PDB file of C-alpha atoms in Angstrom:
ATOM      1  CA  UNK A  16       0.020   0.053  -0.034  1.00 88.00           C
ATOM      2  CA  UNK A  17       2.923   2.195  -0.120  1.00 91.00           C
ATOM      3  CA  UNK A  18       3.545   3.040   3.617  1.00 98.00           C
ATOM      4  CA  UNK A  19       7.096   4.309   4.124  1.00 98.00           C
ATOM      5  CA  UNK A  20       9.424   2.236   6.203  1.00 98.00           C
ATOM      6  CA  UNK A  21      10.245   5.313   8.215  1.00 98.00           C
ATOM      7  CA  UNK A  22       6.550   5.740   9.144  1.00 98.00           C
ATOM      8  CA  UNK A  23       6.444   2.182  10.343  1.00 98.00           C
ATOM      9  CA  UNK A  24       9.673   2.570  12.289  1.00 98.00           C
ATOM     10  CA  UNK A  25       8.677   5.863  13.887  1.00 98.00           C
ATOM     11  CA  UNK A  26       4.905   5.231  14.601  1.00 98.00           C
ATOM     12  CA  UNK A  27       4.301   1.574  14.150  1.00 97.00           C
ATOM     13  CA  UNK A  28       1.739  -0.316  11.942  1.00 97.00           C
ATOM     14  CA  UNK A  29      -1.036   0.832  14.360  1.00 98.00           C
ATOM     15  CA  UNK A  30      -1.010   4.549  14.099  1.00 98.00           C
ATOM     16  CA  UNK A  31      -2.759   7.592  12.611  1.00 99.00           C
ATOM     17  CA  UNK A  32       0.181   8.171  10.247  1.00 99.00           C
ATOM     18  CA  UNK A  33       0.019   4.548   8.931  1.00 99.00           C
ATOM     19  CA  UNK A  34      -3.643   4.626   8.374  1.00 99.00           C
ATOM     20  CA  UNK A  35      -3.306   7.925   6.488  1.00 99.00           C
ATOM     21  CA  UNK A  36      -0.549   6.484   4.205  1.00 99.00           C
ATOM     22  CA  UNK A  37      -2.495   3.312   3.622  1.00 99.00           C
ATOM     23  CA  UNK A  38      -5.590   5.044   2.475  1.00 98.00           C
ATOM     24  CA  UNK A  39      -3.606   7.293   0.200  1.00 98.00           C
ATOM     25  CA  UNK A  40      -1.699   4.157  -1.126  1.00 98.00           C
ATOM     26  CA  UNK A  41      -4.812   2.109  -1.927  1.00 98.00           C
ATOM     27  CA  UNK A  42      -6.420   5.124  -3.805  1.00 98.00           C
ATOM     28  CA  UNK A  43      -3.186   5.656  -5.798  1.00 97.00           C
ATOM     29  CA  UNK A  44      -2.523   2.033  -6.671  1.00 97.00           C
ATOM     30  CA  UNK A  45      -6.079   1.312  -7.487  1.00 97.00           C
ATOM     31  CA  UNK A  46      -6.420   4.475  -9.461  1.00 97.00           C
ATOM     32  CA  UNK A  47      -9.712   5.344  -7.636  1.00 97.00           C
ATOM     33  CA  UNK A  48     -11.252   8.498  -6.194  1.00 96.00           C
ATOM     34  CA  UNK A  49     -11.715   6.698  -2.743  1.00 97.00           C
ATOM     35  CA  UNK A  50      -9.331   4.759  -0.727  1.00 98.00           C
ATOM     36  CA  UNK A  51     -10.053   3.469   2.720  1.00 98.00           C
ATOM     37  CA  UNK A  52      -7.766   1.602   5.148  1.00 98.00           C
ATOM     38  CA  UNK A  53      -8.106   0.190   8.693  1.00 98.00           C
ATOM     39  CA  UNK A  54      -5.290  -0.675  11.061  1.00 98.00           C
ATOM     40  CA  UNK A  55      -5.645  -1.710  14.550  1.00 98.00           C
ATOM     41  CA  UNK A  56      -5.374  -4.283  17.392  1.00 98.00           C
ATOM     42  CA  UNK A  57      -8.358  -6.597  17.319  1.00 97.00           C
ATOM     43  CA  UNK A  58      -6.972  -8.914  19.992  1.00 95.00           C
ATOM     44  CA  UNK A  59      -7.064 -11.070  22.016  1.00 93.00           C
ATOM     45  CA  UNK A  60      -3.376 -10.357  22.477  1.00 92.00           C
ATOM     46  CA  UNK A  61      -1.002  -7.639  21.065  1.00 92.00           C
ATOM     47  CA  UNK A  62      -2.356  -4.639  23.172  1.00 92.00           C
ATOM     48  CA  UNK A  63      -0.247  -2.452  25.406  1.00 93.00           C
ATOM     49  CA  UNK A  64      -1.117   0.404  27.735  1.00 93.00           C
ATOM     50  CA  UNK A  65      -0.443   2.942  24.853  1.00 93.00           C
ATOM     51  CA  UNK A  66      -2.247   0.867  22.190  1.00 96.00           C
ATOM     52  CA  UNK A  67      -4.827  -1.370  23.889  1.00 97.00           C
ATOM     53  CA  UNK A  68      -6.825  -4.140  22.245  1.00 97.00           C
ATOM     54  CA  UNK A  69      -9.778  -2.542  20.406  1.00 98.00           C
ATOM     55  CA  UNK A  70      -7.782   0.426  19.185  1.00 98.00           C
ATOM     56  CA  UNK A  71      -8.502   1.040  15.474  1.00 99.00           C
ATOM     57  CA  UNK A  72      -7.417   3.721  13.088  1.00 99.00           C
ATOM     58  CA  UNK A  73      -9.410   4.230   9.867  1.00 99.00           C
ATOM     59  CA  UNK A  74      -8.127   6.445   7.017  1.00 99.00           C
ATOM     60  CA  UNK A  75     -10.186   7.699   4.214  1.00 99.00           C
ATOM     61  CA  UNK A  76      -8.764   9.467   1.130  1.00 98.00           C
ATOM     62  CA  UNK A  77     -11.213  10.992  -1.326  1.00 97.00           C
ATOM     63  CA  UNK A  78      -9.885  12.834  -4.377  1.00 96.00           C
ATOM     64  CA  UNK A  79      -6.572  13.371  -2.689  1.00 96.00           C
ATOM     65  CA  UNK A  80      -7.884  14.638   0.679  1.00 98.00           C
ATOM     66  CA  UNK A  81      -7.233  12.420   3.533  1.00 98.00           C
ATOM     67  CA  UNK A  82      -8.802  12.147   7.019  1.00 98.00           C
ATOM     68  CA  UNK A  83      -8.167   9.644   9.752  1.00 99.00           C
ATOM     69  CA  UNK A  84     -10.366   8.698  12.787  1.00 99.00           C
ATOM     70  CA  UNK A  85      -9.466   6.926  15.912  1.00 99.00           C
ATOM     71  CA  UNK A  86     -11.788   4.408  17.513  1.00 98.00           C
ATOM     72  CA  UNK A  87     -11.662   2.346  20.711  1.00 98.00           C
ATOM     73  CA  UNK A  88     -14.070  -0.667  20.449  1.00 98.00           C
ATOM     74  CA  UNK A  89     -14.951  -3.145  23.259  1.00 97.00           C
ATOM     75  CA  UNK A  90     -15.347  -6.750  22.782  1.00 96.00           C
ATOM     76  CA  UNK A  91     -13.590  -9.806  21.295  1.00 97.00           C
ATOM     77  CA  UNK A  92     -11.576  -9.925  18.019  1.00 97.00           C
ATOM     78  CA  UNK A  93     -14.687 -10.649  15.810  1.00 98.00           C
ATOM     79  CA  UNK A  94     -16.605  -7.725  17.362  1.00 98.00           C
ATOM     80  CA  UNK A  95     -13.711  -5.284  17.011  1.00 98.00           C
ATOM     81  CA  UNK A  96     -13.203  -6.229  13.360  1.00 98.00           C
ATOM     82  CA  UNK A  97     -16.888  -6.099  12.542  1.00 98.00           C
ATOM     83  CA  UNK A  98     -17.406  -2.708  14.222  1.00 98.00           C
ATOM     84  CA  UNK A  99     -14.343  -1.312  12.312  1.00 98.00           C
ATOM     85  CA  UNK A 100     -15.722  -2.454   8.978  1.00 98.00           C
ATOM     86  CA  UNK A 101     -19.217  -0.998   9.869  1.00 98.00           C
ATOM     87  CA  UNK A 102     -17.605   2.312  10.907  1.00 98.00           C
ATOM     88  CA  UNK A 103     -15.440   2.424   7.711  1.00 98.00           C
ATOM     89  CA  UNK A 104     -18.348   1.818   5.382  1.00 98.00           C
ATOM     90  CA  UNK A 105     -20.631   4.196   7.244  1.00 98.00           C
ATOM     91  CA  UNK A 106     -17.998   6.895   7.065  1.00 98.00           C
ATOM     92  CA  UNK A 107     -17.720   6.437   3.239  1.00 97.00           C
ATOM     93  CA  UNK A 108     -21.472   6.593   2.977  1.00 97.00           C
ATOM     94  CA  UNK A 109     -21.735   9.793   4.907  1.00 96.00           C
ATOM     95  CA  UNK A 110     -18.869  11.433   2.948  1.00 95.00           C
ATOM     96  CA  UNK A 111     -20.192  10.663  -0.467  1.00 92.00           C
ATOM     97  CA  UNK A 112     -23.771  11.677   0.448  1.00 93.00           C
ATOM     98  CA  UNK A 113     -22.802  14.626   2.481  1.00 80.00           C
ATOM     99  CA  UNK A 114     -24.672  13.580   5.479  1.00 59.00           C
TER     100      UNK A 114
END
């Protein structure tokens, strides 16, 4: 997806910066107006005090303008993943319908 190694080294794979570059990268490599990407810690392991299980960043790039949102979802791995997908799709819907 074109995430710079320096971004991963400095911020890690679960970060605002990585989600931003992922969304931009998918839009660029797919040659589309919209790119969306998620990165996070769905669990059950892998969390830390600074990045707990349930932390998700969603990046959305529309026509070269990128925004990132941070979420903290409760629940097990399946629940975290499902909620992240639902949030991402809802965000796209709201952005393209201006609601």
